[in-house]
CSV table of C-alpha atoms in Angstrom, one decimal:
chain,number,residue,atom,x,y,z
A,3,MET,CA,82.8,91.5,82.8
A,4,CYS,CA,82.9,93.6,79.5
A,5,ALA,CA,86.4,92.9,77.9
A,6,ILE,CA,87.2,96.8,76.7
A,7,VAL,CA,86.8,97.2,81.3
A,8,LYS,CA,88.9,94.0,81.9
A,9,THR,CA,91.4,95.4,79.2
A,10,LEU,CA,91.4,98.7,81.5
A,11,LEU,CA,91.5,97.6,84.3
A,12,LEU,CA,94.7,95.3,83.8
A,13,SER,CA,95.8,98.4,82.2
A,14,ALA,CA,95.9,101.2,84.6
A,15,LEU,CA,97.1,98.0,87.0
A,16,PHE,CA,100.5,97.5,85.1
A,17,LEU,CA,100.9,101.8,84.8
A,18,VAL,CA,101.1,101.2,88.4
A,19,LEU,CA,103.1,98.1,89.0
A,20,SER,CA,105.7,100.3,86.3
A,21,GLY,CA,108.4,102.8,88.0
A,22,PHE,CA,108.0,103.6,91.3
A,23,ASN,CA,110.6,105.5,94.1
A,24,ASP,CA,110.3,104.6,97.6
A,25,THR,CA,106.6,105.2,98.2
A,26,TYR,CA,103.7,105.6,95.9
A,27,ILE,CA,100.7,107.4,96.5
A,28,SER,CA,97.4,107.2,94.4
A,29,PRO,CA,95.8,111.0,93.6
A,30,ASP,CA,92.8,108.5,92.8
A,31,SER,CA,92.8,106.5,95.7
A,32,GLY,CA,94.7,107.8,98.0
A,33,PHE,CA,96.1,104.3,98.7
A,34,GLU,CA,99.9,104.2,99.6
A,35,VAL,CA,102.1,101.3,98.8
A,36,GLU,CA,105.9,101.7,101.1
A,37,LYS,CA,108.8,99.8,99.1
A,38,LYS,CA,109.6,97.4,101.7
A,39,TYR,CA,109.8,94.0,100.4
A,40,THR,CA,111.5,92.0,98.1
A,41,LEU,CA,109.4,91.0,94.7
A,42,SER,CA,110.1,87.1,96.2
A,43,GLU,CA,108.5,87.7,99.4
A,44,CYS,CA,105.4,88.9,98.1
A,45,MET,CA,105.3,85.7,95.3
A,46,VAL,CA,102.3,83.0,95.4
A,47,ARG,CA,101.7,80.4,93.1
A,48,LEU,CA,98.5,78.9,92.5
A,49,VAL,CA,98.7,75.6,91.4
A,50,MET,CA,96.2,73.6,89.7
A,51,THR,CA,95.1,70.3,89.3
A,52,TRP,CA,92.7,69.6,86.0
A,53,ASP,CA,90.3,67.0,85.8
A,54,GLN,CA,91.3,65.4,83.2
A,55,THR,CA,87.7,65.2,81.3
A,56,ILE,CA,88.4,68.8,81.0
A,57,GLY,CA,90.1,69.7,78.0
A,58,ALA,CA,92.0,72.7,76.6
A,59,GLY,CA,88.7,74.8,76.0
A,60,GLY,CA,87.3,74.2,79.4
A,61,ARG,CA,90.7,75.2,80.7
A,62,TYR,CA,90.8,78.4,79.0
A,63,ARG,CA,87.0,79.1,79.8
A,64,ILE,CA,87.3,78.3,83.7
A,65,LEU,CA,90.8,81.0,84.0
A,66,ARG,CA,89.0,83.7,81.9
A,67,GLU,CA,86.1,83.5,84.6
A,68,ALA,CA,88.6,83.0,87.3
A,69,ASP,CA,90.7,85.9,85.7
A,70,ALA,CA,87.4,87.9,85.7
A,71,GLN,CA,87.2,87.7,89.4
A,72,VAL,CA,90.8,88.7,90.4
A,73,SER,CA,89.6,92.1,88.3
A,74,TRP,CA,86.7,92.1,90.8
A,75,ALA,CA,88.8,91.9,93.8
A,76,ILE,CA,91.6,93.9,92.8
A,77,VAL,CA,89.0,96.8,92.1
A,78,SER,CA,87.4,95.3,95.4
A,79,GLY,CA,89.4,97.0,97.8
A,80,ASP,CA,89.4,93.8,100.1
A,81,PHE,CA,93.4,93.3,99.0
A,82,PRO,CA,96.5,95.2,99.2
A,83,LEU,CA,97.8,95.9,95.7
A,84,PHE,CA,98.6,93.4,93.4
A,85,SER,CA,99.4,91.8,90.3
A,86,SER,CA,98.8,87.9,88.8
A,87,HIS,CA,98.8,86.4,86.0
A,88,TYR,CA,98.2,82.8,84.0
A,89,SER,CA,100.1,81.5,81.1
A,90,PRO,CA,97.1,80.3,78.6
A,91,ARG,CA,99.5,77.8,76.8
A,92,ASP,CA,100.1,75.9,80.5
A,93,ALA,CA,97.3,76.8,82.3
A,94,LYS,CA,99.2,75.2,85.9
A,95,TYR,CA,98.9,78.0,87.9
A,96,TYR,CA,98.0,81.7,88.5
A,97,VAL,CA,101.0,83.8,90.3
A,98,PHE,CA,100.0,86.7,92.4
A,99,TYR,CA,102.6,89.6,93.3
A,100,TYR,CA,101.5,92.1,96.2
A,101,ALA,CA,102.7,95.2,96.8
A,102,ASP,CA,102.0,94.8,101.0
A,103,ARG,CA,101.1,92.3,103.6
A,104,CYS,CA,103.3,89.9,101.5
A,105,GLU,CA,103.6,88.0,105.0
A,106,GLN,CA,99.8,87.2,104.5
A,107,ARG,CA,100.3,86.6,101.2
A,108,ARG,CA,99.4,83.2,101.3
A,109,GLU,CA,96.4,83.7,103.0
A,110,LEU,CA,95.5,86.6,101.0
A,111,VAL,CA,95.6,84.1,98.2
A,112,GLN,CA,93.7,81.5,100.5
A,113,GLU,CA,90.7,84.4,100.9
A,114,LEU,CA,90.7,85.1,96.9
A,115,VAL,CA,90.1,81.5,96.0
A,116,ASP,CA,87.6,81.2,99.0
A,117,ASN,CA,85.2,84.4,98.2
A,118,TYR,CA,86.1,85.0,94.3
A,119,PHE,CA,87.2,81.4,92.4
A,120,LEU,CA,84.9,79.3,94.3
A,121,PRO,CA,81.6,80.5,94.8
A,122,ASN,CA,81.7,82.0,91.5
A,123,VAL,CA,83.8,79.9,89.2
A,124,PRO,CA,81.8,76.8,87.9
A,125,GLU,CA,84.5,73.7,87.4
A,126,PHE,CA,87.5,75.5,88.9
A,127,PRO,CA,89.6,73.1,90.1
A,128,GLU,CA,91.4,71.3,92.3
A,129,TYR,CA,94.6,73.4,93.9
A,130,LYS,CA,97.2,74.3,96.6
A,131,ILE,CA,99.1,77.5,97.0
A,132,GLU,CA,102.9,77.4,97.4
A,133,HIS,CA,105.0,80.6,98.7
A,134,GLU,CA,108.6,79.3,98.8
A,135,GLY,CA,110.7,77.4,96.4
A,136,PHE,CA,110.6,79.5,93.2
A,137,GLN,CA,112.2,82.9,92.2
A,138,PRO,CA,111.1,85.4,90.5
A,139,GLY,CA,111.4,85.2,86.6
A,140,PHE,CA,110.9,81.8,86.9
A,141,ASP,CA,107.7,82.3,84.9
A,142,GLY,CA,108.9,84.3,82.5
A,143,VAL,CA,107.2,87.4,84.1
A,144,MET,CA,109.3,90.2,86.0
A,145,PRO,CA,107.0,93.0,87.8
A,146,SER,CA,108.8,95.7,88.7
A,147,GLY,CA,108.0,99.0,90.8
A,148,LEU,CA,106.6,98.4,93.8
A,149,TRP,CA,109.1,96.2,95.4
A,150,ILE,CA,112.5,97.0,96.7
A,151,ASP,CA,114.5,94.8,94.2
A,152,GLY,CA,113.4,96.2,91.6
């Protein structure tokens, strides 16, 4: 995916995730998101276990390819609105924040991995999905706008 398109998609997503009232309706897509979850109810961590033979450059390449797949998944319409990130300095995990269907957040990440990462990102590492045992802000990121506590 072209870097400019990716930047525009991510910029639009961050605008969407910043500052709504109790409900948000997109004039472009018509989706509606009602604030009904706390941020901690909507977080998922995809913990990656890297093969020791893959160096920092290889990890960064793989994460860039995975990030492109996240962008495709966001615009696919197959998932509820979500945001995600990874730290290039500490490439141990992706963190996902869903705005809706948070009860299914673990299954949604598994679907993302199965349908986008594994078939499209060569050398995607072993992983495990965690949805409990950590709090918003553990990674230095505190999204707001779509959750009742933010």
